[in-house]
PDB file of C-alpha atoms in Angstrom:
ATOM      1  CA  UNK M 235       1.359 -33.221 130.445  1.00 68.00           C
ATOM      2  CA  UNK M 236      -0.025 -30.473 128.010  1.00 76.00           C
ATOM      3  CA  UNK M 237       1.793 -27.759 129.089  1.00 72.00           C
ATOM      4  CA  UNK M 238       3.668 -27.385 126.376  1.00 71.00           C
ATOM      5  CA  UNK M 239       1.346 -28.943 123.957  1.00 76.00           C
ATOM      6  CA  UNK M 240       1.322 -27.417 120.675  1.00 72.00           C
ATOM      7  CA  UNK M 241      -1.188 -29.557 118.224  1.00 68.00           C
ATOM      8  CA  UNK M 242       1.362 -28.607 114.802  1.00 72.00           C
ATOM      9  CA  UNK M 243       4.802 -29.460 116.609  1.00 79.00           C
ATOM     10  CA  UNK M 244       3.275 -32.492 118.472  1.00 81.00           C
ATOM     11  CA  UNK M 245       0.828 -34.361 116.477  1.00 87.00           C
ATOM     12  CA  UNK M 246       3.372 -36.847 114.962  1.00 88.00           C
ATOM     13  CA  UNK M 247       0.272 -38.463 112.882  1.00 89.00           C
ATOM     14  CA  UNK M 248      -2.886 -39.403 113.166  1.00 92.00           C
ATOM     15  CA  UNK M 249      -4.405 -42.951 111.999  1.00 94.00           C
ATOM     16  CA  UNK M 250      -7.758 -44.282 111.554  1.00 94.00           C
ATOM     17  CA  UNK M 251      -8.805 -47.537 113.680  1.00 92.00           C
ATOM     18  CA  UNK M 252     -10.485 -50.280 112.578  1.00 93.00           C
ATOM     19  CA  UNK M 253     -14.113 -51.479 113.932  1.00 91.00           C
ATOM     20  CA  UNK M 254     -12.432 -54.081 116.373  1.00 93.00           C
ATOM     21  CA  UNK M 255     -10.323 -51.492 117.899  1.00 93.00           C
ATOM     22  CA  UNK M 256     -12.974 -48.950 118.144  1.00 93.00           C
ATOM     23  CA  UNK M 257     -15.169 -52.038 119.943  1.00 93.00           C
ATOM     24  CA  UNK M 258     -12.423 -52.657 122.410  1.00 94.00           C
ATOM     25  CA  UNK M 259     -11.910 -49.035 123.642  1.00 94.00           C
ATOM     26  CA  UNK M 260     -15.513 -49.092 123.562  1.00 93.00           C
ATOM     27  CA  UNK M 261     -16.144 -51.514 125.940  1.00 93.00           C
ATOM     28  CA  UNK M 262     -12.648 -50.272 127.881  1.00 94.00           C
ATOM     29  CA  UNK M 263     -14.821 -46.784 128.515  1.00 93.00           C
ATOM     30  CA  UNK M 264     -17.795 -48.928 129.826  1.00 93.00           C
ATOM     31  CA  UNK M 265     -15.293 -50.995 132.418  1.00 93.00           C
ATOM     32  CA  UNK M 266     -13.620 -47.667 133.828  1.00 91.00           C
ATOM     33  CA  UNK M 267     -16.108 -45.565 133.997  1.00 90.00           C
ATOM     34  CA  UNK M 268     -19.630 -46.633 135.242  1.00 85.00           C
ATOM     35  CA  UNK M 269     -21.652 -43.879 134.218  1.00 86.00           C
ATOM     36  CA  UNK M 270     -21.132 -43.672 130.805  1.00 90.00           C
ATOM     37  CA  UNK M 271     -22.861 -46.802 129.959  1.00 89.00           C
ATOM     38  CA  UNK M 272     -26.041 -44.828 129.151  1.00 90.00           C
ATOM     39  CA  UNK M 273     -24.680 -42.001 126.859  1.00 92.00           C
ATOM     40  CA  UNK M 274     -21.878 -44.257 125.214  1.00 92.00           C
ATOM     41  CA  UNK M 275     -24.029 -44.209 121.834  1.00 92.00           C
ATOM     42  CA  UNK M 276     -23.928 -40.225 122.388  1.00 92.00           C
ATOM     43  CA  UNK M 277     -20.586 -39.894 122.716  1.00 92.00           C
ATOM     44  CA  UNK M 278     -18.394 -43.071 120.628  1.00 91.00           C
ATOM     45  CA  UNK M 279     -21.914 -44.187 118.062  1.00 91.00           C
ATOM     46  CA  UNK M 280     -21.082 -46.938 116.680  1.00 87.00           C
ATOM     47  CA  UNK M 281     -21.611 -46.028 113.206  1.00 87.00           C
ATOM     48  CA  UNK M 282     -18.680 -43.479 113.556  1.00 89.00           C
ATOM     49  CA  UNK M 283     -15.321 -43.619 112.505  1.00 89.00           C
ATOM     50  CA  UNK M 284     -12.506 -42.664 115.276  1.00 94.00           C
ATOM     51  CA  UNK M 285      -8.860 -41.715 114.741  1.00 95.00           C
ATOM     52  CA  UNK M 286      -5.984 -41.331 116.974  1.00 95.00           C
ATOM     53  CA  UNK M 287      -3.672 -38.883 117.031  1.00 93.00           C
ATOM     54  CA  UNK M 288      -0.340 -39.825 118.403  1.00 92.00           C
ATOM     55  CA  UNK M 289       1.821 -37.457 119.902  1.00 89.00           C
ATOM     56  CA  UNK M 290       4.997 -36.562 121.316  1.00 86.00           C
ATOM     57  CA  UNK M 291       6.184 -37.948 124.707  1.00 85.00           C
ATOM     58  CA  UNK M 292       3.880 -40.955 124.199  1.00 90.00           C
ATOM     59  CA  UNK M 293       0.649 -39.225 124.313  1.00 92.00           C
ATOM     60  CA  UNK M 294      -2.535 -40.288 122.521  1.00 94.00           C
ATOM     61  CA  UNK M 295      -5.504 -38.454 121.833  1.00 95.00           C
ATOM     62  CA  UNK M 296      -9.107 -40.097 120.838  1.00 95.00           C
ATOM     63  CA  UNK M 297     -10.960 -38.075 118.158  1.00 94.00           C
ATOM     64  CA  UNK M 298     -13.764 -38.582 116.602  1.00 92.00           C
ATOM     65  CA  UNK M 299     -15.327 -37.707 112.698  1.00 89.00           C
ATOM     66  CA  UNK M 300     -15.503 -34.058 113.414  1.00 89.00           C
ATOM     67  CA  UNK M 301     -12.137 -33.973 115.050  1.00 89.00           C
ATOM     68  CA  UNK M 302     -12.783 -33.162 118.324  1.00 92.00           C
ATOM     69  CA  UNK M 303     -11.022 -34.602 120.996  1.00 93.00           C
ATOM     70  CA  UNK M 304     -12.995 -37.126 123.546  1.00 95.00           C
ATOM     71  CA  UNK M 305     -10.213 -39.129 125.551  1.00 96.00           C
ATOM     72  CA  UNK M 306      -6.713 -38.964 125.742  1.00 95.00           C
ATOM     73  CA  UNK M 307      -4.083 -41.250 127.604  1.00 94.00           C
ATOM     74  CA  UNK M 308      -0.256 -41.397 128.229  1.00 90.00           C
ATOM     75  CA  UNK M 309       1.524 -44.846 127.558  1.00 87.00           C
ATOM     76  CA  UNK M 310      -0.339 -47.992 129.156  1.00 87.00           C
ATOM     77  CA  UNK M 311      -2.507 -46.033 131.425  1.00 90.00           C
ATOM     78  CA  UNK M 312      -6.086 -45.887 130.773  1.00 92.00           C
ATOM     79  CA  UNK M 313      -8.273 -43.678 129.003  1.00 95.00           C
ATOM     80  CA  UNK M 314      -9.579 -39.880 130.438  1.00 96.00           C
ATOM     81  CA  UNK M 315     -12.043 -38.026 129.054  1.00 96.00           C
ATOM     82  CA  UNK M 316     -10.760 -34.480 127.834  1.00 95.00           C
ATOM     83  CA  UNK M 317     -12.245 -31.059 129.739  1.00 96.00           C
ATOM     84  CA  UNK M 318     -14.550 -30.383 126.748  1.00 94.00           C
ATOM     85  CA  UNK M 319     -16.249 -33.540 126.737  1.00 95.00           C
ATOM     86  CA  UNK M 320     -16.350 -33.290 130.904  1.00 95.00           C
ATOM     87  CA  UNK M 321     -18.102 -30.052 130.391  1.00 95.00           C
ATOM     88  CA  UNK M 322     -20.395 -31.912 128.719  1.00 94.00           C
ATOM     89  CA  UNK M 323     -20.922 -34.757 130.910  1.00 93.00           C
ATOM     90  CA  UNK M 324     -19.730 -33.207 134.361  1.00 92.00           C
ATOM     91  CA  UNK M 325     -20.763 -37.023 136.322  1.00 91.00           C
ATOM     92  CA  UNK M 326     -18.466 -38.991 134.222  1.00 92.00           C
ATOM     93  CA  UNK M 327     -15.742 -38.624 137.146  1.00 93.00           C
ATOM     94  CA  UNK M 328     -15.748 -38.362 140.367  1.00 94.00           C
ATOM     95  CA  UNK M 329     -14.934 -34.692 141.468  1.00 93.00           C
ATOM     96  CA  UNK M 330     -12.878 -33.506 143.918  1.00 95.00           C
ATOM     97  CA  UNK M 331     -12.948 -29.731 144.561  1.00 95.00           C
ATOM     98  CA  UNK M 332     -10.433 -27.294 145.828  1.00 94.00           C
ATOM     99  CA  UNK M 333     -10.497 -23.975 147.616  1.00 90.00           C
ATOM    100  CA  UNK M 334     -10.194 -20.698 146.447  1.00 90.00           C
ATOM    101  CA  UNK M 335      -6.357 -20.454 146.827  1.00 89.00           C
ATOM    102  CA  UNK M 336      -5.477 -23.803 144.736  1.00 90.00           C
ATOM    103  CA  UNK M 337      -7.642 -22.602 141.381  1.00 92.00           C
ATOM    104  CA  UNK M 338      -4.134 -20.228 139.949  1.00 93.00           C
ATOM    105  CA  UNK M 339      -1.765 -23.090 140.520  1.00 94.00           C
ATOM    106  CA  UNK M 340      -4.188 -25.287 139.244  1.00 94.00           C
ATOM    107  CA  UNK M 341      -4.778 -23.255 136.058  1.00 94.00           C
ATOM    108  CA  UNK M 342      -0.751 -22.863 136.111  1.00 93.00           C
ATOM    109  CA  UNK M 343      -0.405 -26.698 135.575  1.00 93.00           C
ATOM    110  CA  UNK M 344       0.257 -27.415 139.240  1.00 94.00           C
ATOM    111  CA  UNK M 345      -0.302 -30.591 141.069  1.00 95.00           C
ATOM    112  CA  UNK M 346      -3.428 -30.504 143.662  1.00 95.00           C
ATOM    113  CA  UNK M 347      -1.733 -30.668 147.269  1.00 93.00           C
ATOM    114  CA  UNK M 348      -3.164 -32.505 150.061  1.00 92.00           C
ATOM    115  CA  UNK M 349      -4.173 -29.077 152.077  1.00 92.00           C
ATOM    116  CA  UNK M 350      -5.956 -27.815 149.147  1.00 90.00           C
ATOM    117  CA  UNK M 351      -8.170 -30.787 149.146  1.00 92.00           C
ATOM    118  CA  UNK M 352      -8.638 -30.555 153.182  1.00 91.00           C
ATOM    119  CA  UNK M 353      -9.271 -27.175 153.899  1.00 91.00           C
ATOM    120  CA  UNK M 354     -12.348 -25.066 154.473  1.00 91.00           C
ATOM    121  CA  UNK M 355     -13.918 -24.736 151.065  1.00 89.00           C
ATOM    122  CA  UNK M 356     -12.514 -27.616 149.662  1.00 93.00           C
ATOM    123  CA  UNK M 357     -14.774 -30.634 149.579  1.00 93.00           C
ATOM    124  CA  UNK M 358     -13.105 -34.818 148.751  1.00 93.00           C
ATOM    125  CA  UNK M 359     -15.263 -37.660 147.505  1.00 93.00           C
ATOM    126  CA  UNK M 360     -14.157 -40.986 148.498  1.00 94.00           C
ATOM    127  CA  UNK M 361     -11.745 -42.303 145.743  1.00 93.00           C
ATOM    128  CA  UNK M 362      -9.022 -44.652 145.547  1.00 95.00           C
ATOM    129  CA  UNK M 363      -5.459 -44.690 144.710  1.00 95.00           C
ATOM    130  CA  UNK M 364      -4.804 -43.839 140.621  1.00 94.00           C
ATOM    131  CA  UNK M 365      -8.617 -42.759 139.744  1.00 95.00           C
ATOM    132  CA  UNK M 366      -9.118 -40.457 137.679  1.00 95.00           C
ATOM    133  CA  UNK M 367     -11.197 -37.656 138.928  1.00 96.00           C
ATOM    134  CA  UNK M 368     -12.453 -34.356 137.842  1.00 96.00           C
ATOM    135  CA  UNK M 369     -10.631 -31.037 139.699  1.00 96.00           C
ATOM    136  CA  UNK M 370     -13.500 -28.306 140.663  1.00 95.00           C
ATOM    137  CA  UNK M 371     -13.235 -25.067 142.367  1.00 93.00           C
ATOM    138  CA  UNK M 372     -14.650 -24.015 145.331  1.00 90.00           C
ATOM    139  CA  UNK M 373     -17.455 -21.204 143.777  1.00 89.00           C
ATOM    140  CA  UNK M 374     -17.511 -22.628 140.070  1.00 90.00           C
ATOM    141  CA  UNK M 375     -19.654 -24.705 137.753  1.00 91.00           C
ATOM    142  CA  UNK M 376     -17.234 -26.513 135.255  1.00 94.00           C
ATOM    143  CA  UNK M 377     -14.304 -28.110 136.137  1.00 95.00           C
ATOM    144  CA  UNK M 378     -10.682 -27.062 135.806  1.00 95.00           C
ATOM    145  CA  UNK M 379      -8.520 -30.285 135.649  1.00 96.00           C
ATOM    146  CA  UNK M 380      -8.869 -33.716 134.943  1.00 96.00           C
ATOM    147  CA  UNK M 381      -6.049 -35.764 136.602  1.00 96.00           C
ATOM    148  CA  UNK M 382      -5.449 -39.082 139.062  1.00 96.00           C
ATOM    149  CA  UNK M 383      -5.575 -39.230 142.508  1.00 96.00           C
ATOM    150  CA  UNK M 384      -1.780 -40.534 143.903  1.00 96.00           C
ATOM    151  CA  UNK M 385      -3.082 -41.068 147.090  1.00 95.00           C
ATOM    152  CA  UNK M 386      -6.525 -42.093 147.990  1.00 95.00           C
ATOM    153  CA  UNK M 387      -8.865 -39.961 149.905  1.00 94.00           C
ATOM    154  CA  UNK M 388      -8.693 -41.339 153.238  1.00 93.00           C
ATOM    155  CA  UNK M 389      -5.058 -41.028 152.878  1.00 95.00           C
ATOM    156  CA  UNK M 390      -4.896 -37.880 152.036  1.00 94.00           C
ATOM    157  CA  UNK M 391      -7.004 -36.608 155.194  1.00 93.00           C
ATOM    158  CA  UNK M 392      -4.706 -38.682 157.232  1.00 94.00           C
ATOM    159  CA  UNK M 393      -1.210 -37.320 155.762  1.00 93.00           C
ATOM    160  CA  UNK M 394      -2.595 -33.926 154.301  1.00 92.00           C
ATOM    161  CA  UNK M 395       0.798 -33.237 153.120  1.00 91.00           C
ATOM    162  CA  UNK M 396       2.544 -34.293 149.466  1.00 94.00           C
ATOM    163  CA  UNK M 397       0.515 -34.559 146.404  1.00 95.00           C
ATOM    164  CA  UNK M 398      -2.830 -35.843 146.422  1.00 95.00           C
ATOM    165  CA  UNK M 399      -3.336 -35.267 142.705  1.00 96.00           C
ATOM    166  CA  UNK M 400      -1.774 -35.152 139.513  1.00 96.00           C
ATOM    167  CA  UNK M 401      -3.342 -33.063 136.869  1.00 95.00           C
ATOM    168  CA  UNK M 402      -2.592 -34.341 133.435  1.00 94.00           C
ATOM    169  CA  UNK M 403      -4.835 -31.468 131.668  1.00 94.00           C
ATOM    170  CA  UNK M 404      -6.382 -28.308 132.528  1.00 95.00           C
ATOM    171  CA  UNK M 405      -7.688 -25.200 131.712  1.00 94.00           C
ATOM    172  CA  UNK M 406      -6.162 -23.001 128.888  1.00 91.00           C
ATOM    173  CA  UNK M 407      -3.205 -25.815 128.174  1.00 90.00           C
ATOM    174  CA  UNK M 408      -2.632 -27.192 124.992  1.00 87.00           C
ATOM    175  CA  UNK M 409      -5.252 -30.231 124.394  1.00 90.00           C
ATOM    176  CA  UNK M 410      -7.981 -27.369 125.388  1.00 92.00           C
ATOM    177  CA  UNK M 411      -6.456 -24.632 123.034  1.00 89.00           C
ATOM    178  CA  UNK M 412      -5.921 -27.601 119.950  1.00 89.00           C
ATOM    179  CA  UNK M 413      -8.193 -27.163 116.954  1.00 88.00           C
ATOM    180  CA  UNK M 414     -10.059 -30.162 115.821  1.00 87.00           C
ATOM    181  CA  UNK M 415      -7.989 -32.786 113.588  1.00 82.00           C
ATOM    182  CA  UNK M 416      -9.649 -33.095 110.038  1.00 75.00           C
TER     183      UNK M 416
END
């Protein structure tokens, strides 16, 4: 999805929301993911005012006052956190990790195949069908992709073949390499 992202050529502009809005994606966040409920002030505070930047191809990026991007999404689908703010708050996803010989393609932009999530090394928590999960490596501390699971992880084990996951953002693309938005 962010590929090739560049923030100049593909912000198209960036508006601020209103209080009502910022309440709704709010309590959106809360709903989707479960774990945030406790560092929600920490992250979105209520006093703060948020902006989103829309984008080429649909895309639209949550940032807050000191322009740094928290969550982006693509059309109607829901909200996921970017890799900065993950690195932050590694348990706000579930994780799925792959093995050794997934992390270039990962890193490349490449979707996570079923074998990389089933062999020896790689390690699946039970998710369902469209979550959004965090992508670790087998050996490392931070993850490498955020993305959504196409099938859901009893599936995968049964098929192991075909994509298991998408990956929407990663390492080194072009949401991680944008500057903040003042």
């Amino acid at each position: 999805m962010f590929k090739k992202f560049d923030d100049k050529e593909s912000v198209s502009g960036v508006i601020q929301l209103k209080s009502s809005v910022q309440k709704g994606i709010r309590n959106k966040l809360m709903e989707d993911y479960c774990f945030i409920e406790d560092y929600i002030d920490l992250i979105l505070p209520k006093k703060d005012s948020f902006r989103i930047a829309r984008c080429h191809d649909h895309i639209e990026i949550l940032i807050n006052s000191a322009g740094d991007q928290l969550f982006f999404k693509h059309r109607d689908s829901q909200w996921m956190p970017s890799l900065r703010l993950l690195h932050k708050y590694p348990f706000l996803l579930p994780w799925q990790q792959v093995d050794k010989g997934a992390i270039k393609f990962v890193l490349s932009g490449a979707n996570i195949m079923c074998p990389g999530l089933t062999s020896p090394g790689a390690k699946m928590t039970t998710s369902p069908e469209n979550a959004v999960v965090a992508i670790m490596a087998e050996g490392k501390e931070h993850a490498l992709a955020v993305g959504v699971m196409k099938l859901s992880s009893g599936k995968i084990l049964e098929v192991n073949k075909g994509i298991g996951v998408e990956n929407y953002h990663y390492l080194n693309d072009g949401l991680w390499n944008m500057k903040p938005i003042k």
